PDB file of C-alpha atoms in Angstrom:
ATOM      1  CA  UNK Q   1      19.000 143.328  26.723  1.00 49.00           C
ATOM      2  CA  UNK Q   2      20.195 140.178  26.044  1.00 49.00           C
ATOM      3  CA  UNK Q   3      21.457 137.240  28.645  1.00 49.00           C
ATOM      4  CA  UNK Q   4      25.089 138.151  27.250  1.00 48.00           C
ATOM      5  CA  UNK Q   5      25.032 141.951  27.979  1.00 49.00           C
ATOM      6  CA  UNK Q   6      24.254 140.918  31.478  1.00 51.00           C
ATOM      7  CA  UNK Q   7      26.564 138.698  31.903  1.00 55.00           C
ATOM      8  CA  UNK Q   8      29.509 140.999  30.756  1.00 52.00           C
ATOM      9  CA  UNK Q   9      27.541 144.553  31.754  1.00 52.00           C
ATOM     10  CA  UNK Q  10      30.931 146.717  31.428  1.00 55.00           C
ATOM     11  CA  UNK Q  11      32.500 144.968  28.446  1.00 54.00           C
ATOM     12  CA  UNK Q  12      32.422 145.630  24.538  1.00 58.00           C
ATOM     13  CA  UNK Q  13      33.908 144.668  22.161  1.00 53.00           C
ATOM     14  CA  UNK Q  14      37.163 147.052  21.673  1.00 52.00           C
ATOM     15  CA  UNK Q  15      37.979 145.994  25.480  1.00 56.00           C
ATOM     16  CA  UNK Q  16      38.225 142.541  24.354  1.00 50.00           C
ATOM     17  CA  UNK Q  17      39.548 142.695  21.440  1.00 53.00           C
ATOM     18  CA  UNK Q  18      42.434 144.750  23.484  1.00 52.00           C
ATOM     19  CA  UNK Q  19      43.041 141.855  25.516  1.00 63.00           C
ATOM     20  CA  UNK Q  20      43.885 139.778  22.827  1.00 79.00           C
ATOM     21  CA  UNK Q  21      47.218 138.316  22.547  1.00 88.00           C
ATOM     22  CA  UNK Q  22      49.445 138.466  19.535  1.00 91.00           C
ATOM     23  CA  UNK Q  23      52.345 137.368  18.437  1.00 93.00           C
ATOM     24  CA  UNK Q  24      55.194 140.089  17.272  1.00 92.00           C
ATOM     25  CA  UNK Q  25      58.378 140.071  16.092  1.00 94.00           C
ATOM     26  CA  UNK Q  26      61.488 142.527  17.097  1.00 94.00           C
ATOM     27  CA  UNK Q  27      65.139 142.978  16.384  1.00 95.00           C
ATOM     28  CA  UNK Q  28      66.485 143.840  19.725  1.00 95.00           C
ATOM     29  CA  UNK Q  29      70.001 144.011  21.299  1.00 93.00           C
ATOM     30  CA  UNK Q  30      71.098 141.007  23.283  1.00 91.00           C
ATOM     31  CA  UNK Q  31      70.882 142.759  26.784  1.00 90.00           C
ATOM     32  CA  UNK Q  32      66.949 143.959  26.399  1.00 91.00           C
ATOM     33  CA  UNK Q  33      66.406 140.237  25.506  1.00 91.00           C
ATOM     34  CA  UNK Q  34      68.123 139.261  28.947  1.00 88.00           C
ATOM     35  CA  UNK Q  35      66.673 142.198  30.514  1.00 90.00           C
ATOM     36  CA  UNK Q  36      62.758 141.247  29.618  1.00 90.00           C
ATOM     37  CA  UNK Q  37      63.502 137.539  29.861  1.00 86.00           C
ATOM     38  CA  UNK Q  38      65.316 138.113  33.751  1.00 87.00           C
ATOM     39  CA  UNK Q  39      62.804 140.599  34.770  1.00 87.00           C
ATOM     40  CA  UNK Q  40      59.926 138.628  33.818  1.00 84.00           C
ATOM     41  CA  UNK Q  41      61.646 135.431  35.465  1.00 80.00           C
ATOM     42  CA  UNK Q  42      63.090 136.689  38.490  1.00 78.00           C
ATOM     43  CA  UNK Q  43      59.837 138.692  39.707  1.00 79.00           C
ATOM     44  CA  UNK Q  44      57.298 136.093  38.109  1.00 81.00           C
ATOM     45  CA  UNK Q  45      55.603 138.652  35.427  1.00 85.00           C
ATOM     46  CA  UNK Q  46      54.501 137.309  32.312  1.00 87.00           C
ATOM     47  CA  UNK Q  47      56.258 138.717  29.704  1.00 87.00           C
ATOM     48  CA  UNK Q  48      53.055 140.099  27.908  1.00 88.00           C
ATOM     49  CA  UNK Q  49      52.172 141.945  31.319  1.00 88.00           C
ATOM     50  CA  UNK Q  50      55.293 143.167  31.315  1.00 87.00           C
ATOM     51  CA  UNK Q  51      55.146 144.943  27.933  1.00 87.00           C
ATOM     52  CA  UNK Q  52      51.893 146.232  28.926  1.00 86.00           C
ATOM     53  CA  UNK Q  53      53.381 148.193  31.552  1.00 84.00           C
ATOM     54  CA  UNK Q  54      56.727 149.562  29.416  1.00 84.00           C
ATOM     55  CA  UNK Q  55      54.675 150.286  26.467  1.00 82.00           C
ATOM     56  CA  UNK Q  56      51.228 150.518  26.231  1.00 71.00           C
ATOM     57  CA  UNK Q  57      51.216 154.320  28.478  1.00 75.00           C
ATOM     58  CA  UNK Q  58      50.924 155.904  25.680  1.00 80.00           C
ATOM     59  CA  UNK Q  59      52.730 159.674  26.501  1.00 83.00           C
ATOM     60  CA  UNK Q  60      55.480 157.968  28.265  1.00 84.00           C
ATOM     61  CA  UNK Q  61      55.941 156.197  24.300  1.00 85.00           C
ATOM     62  CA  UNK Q  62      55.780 159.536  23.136  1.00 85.00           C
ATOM     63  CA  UNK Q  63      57.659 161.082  25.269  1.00 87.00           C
ATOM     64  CA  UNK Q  64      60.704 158.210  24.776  1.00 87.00           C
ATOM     65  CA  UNK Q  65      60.139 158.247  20.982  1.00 88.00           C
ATOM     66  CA  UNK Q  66      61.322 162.264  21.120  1.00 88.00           C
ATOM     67  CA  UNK Q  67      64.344 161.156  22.486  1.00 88.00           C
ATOM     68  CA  UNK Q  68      65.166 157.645  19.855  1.00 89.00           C
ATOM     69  CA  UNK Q  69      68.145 158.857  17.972  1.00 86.00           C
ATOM     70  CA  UNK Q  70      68.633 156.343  14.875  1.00 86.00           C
ATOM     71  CA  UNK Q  71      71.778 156.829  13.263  1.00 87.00           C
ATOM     72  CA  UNK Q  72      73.243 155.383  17.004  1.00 86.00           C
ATOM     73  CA  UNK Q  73      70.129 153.182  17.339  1.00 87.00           C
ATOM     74  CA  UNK Q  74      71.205 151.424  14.413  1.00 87.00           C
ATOM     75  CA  UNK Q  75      74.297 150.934  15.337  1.00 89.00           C
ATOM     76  CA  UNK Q  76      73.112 148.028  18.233  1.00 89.00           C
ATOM     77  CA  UNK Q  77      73.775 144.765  16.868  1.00 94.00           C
ATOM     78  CA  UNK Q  78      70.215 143.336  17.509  1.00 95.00           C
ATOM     79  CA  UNK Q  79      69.040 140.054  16.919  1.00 95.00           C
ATOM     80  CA  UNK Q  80      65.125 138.814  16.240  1.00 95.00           C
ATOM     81  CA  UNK Q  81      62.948 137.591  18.730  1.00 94.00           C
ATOM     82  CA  UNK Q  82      59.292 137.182  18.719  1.00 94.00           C
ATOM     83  CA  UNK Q  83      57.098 138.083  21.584  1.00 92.00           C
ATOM     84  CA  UNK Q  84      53.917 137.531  22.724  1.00 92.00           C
ATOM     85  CA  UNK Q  85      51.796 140.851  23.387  1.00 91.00           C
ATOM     86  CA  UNK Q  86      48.654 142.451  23.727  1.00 90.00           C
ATOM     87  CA  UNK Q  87      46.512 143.861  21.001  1.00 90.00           C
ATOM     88  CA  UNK Q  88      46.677 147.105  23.024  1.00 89.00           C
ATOM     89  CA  UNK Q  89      50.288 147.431  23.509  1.00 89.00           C
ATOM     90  CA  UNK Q  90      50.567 146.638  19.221  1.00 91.00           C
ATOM     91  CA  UNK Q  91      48.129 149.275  18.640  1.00 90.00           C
ATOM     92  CA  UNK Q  92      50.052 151.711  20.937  1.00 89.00           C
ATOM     93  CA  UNK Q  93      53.803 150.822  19.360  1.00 91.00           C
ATOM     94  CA  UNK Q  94      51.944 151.132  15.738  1.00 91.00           C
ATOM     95  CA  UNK Q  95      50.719 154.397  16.508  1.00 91.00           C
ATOM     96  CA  UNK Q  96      54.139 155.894  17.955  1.00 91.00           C
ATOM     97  CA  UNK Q  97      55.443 154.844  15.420  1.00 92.00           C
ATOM     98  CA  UNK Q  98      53.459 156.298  12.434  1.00 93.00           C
ATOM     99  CA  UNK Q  99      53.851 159.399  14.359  1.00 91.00           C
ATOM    100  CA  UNK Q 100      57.003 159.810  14.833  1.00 90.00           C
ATOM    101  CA  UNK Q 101      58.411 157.609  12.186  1.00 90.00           C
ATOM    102  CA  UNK Q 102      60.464 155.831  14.573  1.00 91.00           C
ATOM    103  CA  UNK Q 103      60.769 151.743  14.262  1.00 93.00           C
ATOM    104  CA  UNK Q 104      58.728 149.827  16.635  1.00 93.00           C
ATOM    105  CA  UNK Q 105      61.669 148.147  17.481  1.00 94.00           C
ATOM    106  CA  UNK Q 106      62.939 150.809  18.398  1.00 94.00           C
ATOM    107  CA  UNK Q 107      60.424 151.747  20.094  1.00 93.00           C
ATOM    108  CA  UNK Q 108      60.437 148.186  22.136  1.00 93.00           C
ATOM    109  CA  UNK Q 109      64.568 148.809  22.299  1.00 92.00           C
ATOM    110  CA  UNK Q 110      64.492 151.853  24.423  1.00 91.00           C
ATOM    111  CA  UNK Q 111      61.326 151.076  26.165  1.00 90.00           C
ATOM    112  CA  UNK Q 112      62.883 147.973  27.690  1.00 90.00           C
ATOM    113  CA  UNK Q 113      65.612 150.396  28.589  1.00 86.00           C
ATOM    114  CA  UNK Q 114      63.498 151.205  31.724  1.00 82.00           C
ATOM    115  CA  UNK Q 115      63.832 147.854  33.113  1.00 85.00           C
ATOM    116  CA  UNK Q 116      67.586 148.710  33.970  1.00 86.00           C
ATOM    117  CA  UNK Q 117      66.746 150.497  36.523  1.00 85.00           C
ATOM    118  CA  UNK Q 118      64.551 147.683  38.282  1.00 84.00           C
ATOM    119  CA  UNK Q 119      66.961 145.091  37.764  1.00 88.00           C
ATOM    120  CA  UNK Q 120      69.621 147.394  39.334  1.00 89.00           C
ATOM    121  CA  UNK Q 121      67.791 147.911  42.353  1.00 89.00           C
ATOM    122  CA  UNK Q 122      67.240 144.348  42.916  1.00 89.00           C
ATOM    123  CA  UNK Q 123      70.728 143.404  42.001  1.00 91.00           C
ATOM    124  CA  UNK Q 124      71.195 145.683  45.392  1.00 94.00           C
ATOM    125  CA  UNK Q 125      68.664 143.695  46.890  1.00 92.00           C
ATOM    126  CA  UNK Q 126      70.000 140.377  45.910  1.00 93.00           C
ATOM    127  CA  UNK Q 127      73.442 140.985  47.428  1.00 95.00           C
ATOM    128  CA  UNK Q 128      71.656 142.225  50.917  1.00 97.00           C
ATOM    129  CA  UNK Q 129      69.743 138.425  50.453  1.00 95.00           C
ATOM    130  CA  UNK Q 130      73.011 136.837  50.348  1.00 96.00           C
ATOM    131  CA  UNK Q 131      74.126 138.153  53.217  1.00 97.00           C
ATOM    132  CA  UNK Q 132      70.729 138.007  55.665  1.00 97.00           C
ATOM    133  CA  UNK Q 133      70.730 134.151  54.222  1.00 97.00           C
ATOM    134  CA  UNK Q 134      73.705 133.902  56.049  1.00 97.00           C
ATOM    135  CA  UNK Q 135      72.488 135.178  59.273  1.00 97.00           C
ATOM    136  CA  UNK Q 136      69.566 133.075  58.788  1.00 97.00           C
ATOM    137  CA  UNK Q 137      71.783 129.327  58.253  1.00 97.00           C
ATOM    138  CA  UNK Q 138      73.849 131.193  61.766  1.00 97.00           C
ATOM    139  CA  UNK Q 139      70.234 131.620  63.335  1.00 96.00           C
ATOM    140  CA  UNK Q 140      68.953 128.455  61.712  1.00 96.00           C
ATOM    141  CA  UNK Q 141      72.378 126.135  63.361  1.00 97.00           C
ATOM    142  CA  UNK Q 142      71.308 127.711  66.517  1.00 97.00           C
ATOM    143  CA  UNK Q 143      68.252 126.265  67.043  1.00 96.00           C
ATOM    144  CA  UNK Q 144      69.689 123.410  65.548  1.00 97.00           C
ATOM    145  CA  UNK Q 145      72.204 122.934  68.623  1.00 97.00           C
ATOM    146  CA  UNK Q 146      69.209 123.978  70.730  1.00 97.00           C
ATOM    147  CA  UNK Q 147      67.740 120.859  69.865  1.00 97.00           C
ATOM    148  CA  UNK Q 148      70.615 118.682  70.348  1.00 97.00           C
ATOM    149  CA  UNK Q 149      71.283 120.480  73.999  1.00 97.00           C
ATOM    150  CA  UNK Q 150      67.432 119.600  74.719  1.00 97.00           C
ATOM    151  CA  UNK Q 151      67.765 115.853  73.543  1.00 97.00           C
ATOM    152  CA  UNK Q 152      70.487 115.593  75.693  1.00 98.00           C
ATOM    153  CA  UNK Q 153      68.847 116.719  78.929  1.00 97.00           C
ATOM    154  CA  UNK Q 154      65.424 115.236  78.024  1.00 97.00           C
ATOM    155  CA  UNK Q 155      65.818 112.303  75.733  1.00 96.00           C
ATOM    156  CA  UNK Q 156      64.521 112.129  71.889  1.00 95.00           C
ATOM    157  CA  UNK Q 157      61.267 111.355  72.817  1.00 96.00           C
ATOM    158  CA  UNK Q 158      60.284 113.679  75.430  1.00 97.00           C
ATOM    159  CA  UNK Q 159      57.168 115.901  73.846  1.00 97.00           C
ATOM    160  CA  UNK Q 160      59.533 119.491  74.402  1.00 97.00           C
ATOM    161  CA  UNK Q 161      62.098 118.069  72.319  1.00 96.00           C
ATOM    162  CA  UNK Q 162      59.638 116.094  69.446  1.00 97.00           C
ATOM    163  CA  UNK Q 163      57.884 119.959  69.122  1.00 97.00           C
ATOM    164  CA  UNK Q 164      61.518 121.440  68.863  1.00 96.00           C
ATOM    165  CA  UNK Q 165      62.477 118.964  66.331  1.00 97.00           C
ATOM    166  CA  UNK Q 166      59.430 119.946  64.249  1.00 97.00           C
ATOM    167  CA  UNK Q 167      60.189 123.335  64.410  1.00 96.00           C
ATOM    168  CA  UNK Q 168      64.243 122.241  63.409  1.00 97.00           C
ATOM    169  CA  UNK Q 169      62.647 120.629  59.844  1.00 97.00           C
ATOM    170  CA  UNK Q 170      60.750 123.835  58.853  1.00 97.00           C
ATOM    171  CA  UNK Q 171      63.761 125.808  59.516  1.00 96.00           C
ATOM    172  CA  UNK Q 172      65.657 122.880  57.130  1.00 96.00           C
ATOM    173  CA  UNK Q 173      62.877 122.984  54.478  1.00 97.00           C
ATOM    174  CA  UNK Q 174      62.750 127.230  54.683  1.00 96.00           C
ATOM    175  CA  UNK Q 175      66.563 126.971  54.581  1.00 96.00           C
ATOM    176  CA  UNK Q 176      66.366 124.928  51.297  1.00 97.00           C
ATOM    177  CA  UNK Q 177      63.807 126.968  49.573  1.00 96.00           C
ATOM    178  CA  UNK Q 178      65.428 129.925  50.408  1.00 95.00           C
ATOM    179  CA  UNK Q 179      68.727 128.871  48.831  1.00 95.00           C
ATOM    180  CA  UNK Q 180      66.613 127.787  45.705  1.00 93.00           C
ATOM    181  CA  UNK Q 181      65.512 131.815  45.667  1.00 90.00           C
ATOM    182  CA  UNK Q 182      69.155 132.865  45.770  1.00 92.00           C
ATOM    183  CA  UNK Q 183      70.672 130.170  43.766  1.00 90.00           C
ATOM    184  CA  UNK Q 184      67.682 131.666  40.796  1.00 85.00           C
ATOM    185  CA  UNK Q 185      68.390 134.928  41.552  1.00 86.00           C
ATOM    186  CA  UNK Q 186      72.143 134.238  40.810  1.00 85.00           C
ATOM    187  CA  UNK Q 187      71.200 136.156  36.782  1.00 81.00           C
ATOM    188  CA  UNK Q 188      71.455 139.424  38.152  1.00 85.00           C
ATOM    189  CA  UNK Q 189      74.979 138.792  39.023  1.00 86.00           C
ATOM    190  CA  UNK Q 190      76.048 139.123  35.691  1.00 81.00           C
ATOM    191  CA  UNK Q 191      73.664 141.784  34.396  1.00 79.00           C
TER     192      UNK Q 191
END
């Protein structure tokens, strides 16, 4: 055995050469553009994991590609975009496709199609953010006028009120970066 079969004891070569990323090109509508690029923004997926997990399970494919009607398929103004994938997820689309003589884009098309229903359910979630952010600034001014009630009956400097204080920035600072979450978040609005 040699020192590189024991460093990589449950590799070979196929695995790897799954893993590899490639570059392809599709003609997709305008919303499964949005939808890959907002999923894989707003949740922080990299947009080759991502069409790992729409594509590459192969009988789901094969399920969706019984289903791809073309005539009304081509009827989607689509535009070209190239994407980065994995060697795994080509292979899969390429096979589909051969099968079923179905385009990979449209393959890719109605695939992405399943992302809807994610960005849906956090376009739910987003709008019961907004409103717990609110009740967080309301909970947030509290402690805020806590402080000021505490400074007033012990003076700025008094230990109790410099560890209240403290505790006043961190809500600040959590207030900000929560804000920055909503304020990105903002894309699913108009989904």
């Amino acid at each position: 055995m040699s020192e590189t079969e024991d460093q990589f004891p449950d590799s070979n070569m196929l695995d790897l050469r799954g893993k590899q990323s490639v570059r392809a090109t599709f003609k997709l509508s305008q919303k499964a553009i949005d939808a890959i690029g907002l999923v894989a923004i707003h949740m922080g997926i990299k947009q080759k994991s991502l069409f790992d997990h729409i594509i590459e399970d192969m009988d789901a494919l094969d399920s969706l590609a019984k289903t791809i009607r073309i005539r009304q398929f081509k009827k989607i103004p689509r535009k070209q975009k190239t994407f980065v994938l994995s060697r795994k997820t080509i292979d899969a689309l390429g096979t589909i496709s051969q099968a079923y003589g179905t385009p990979r884009d449209a393959l890719v098309e109605y695939s992405v199609k399943k992302l809807e229903s994610i960005i849906n359910s956090e376009k739910l979630r987003h709008k019961e953010r907004k409103v717990l952010q609110k009740e967080v600034i309301n909970h947030f001014n509290r402690g805020k006028e806590l402080y000021q009630k505490a400074v007033n009956i012990l003076g700025k400097d008094d230990p109790f009120c410099r560890r209240i204080e403290k505790a006043v920035f961190a809500c600040q600072k959590t207030e900000k970066d929560l804000a920055l979450f909503i304020d990105k978040s903002k894309v699913l609005e108009d989904f």
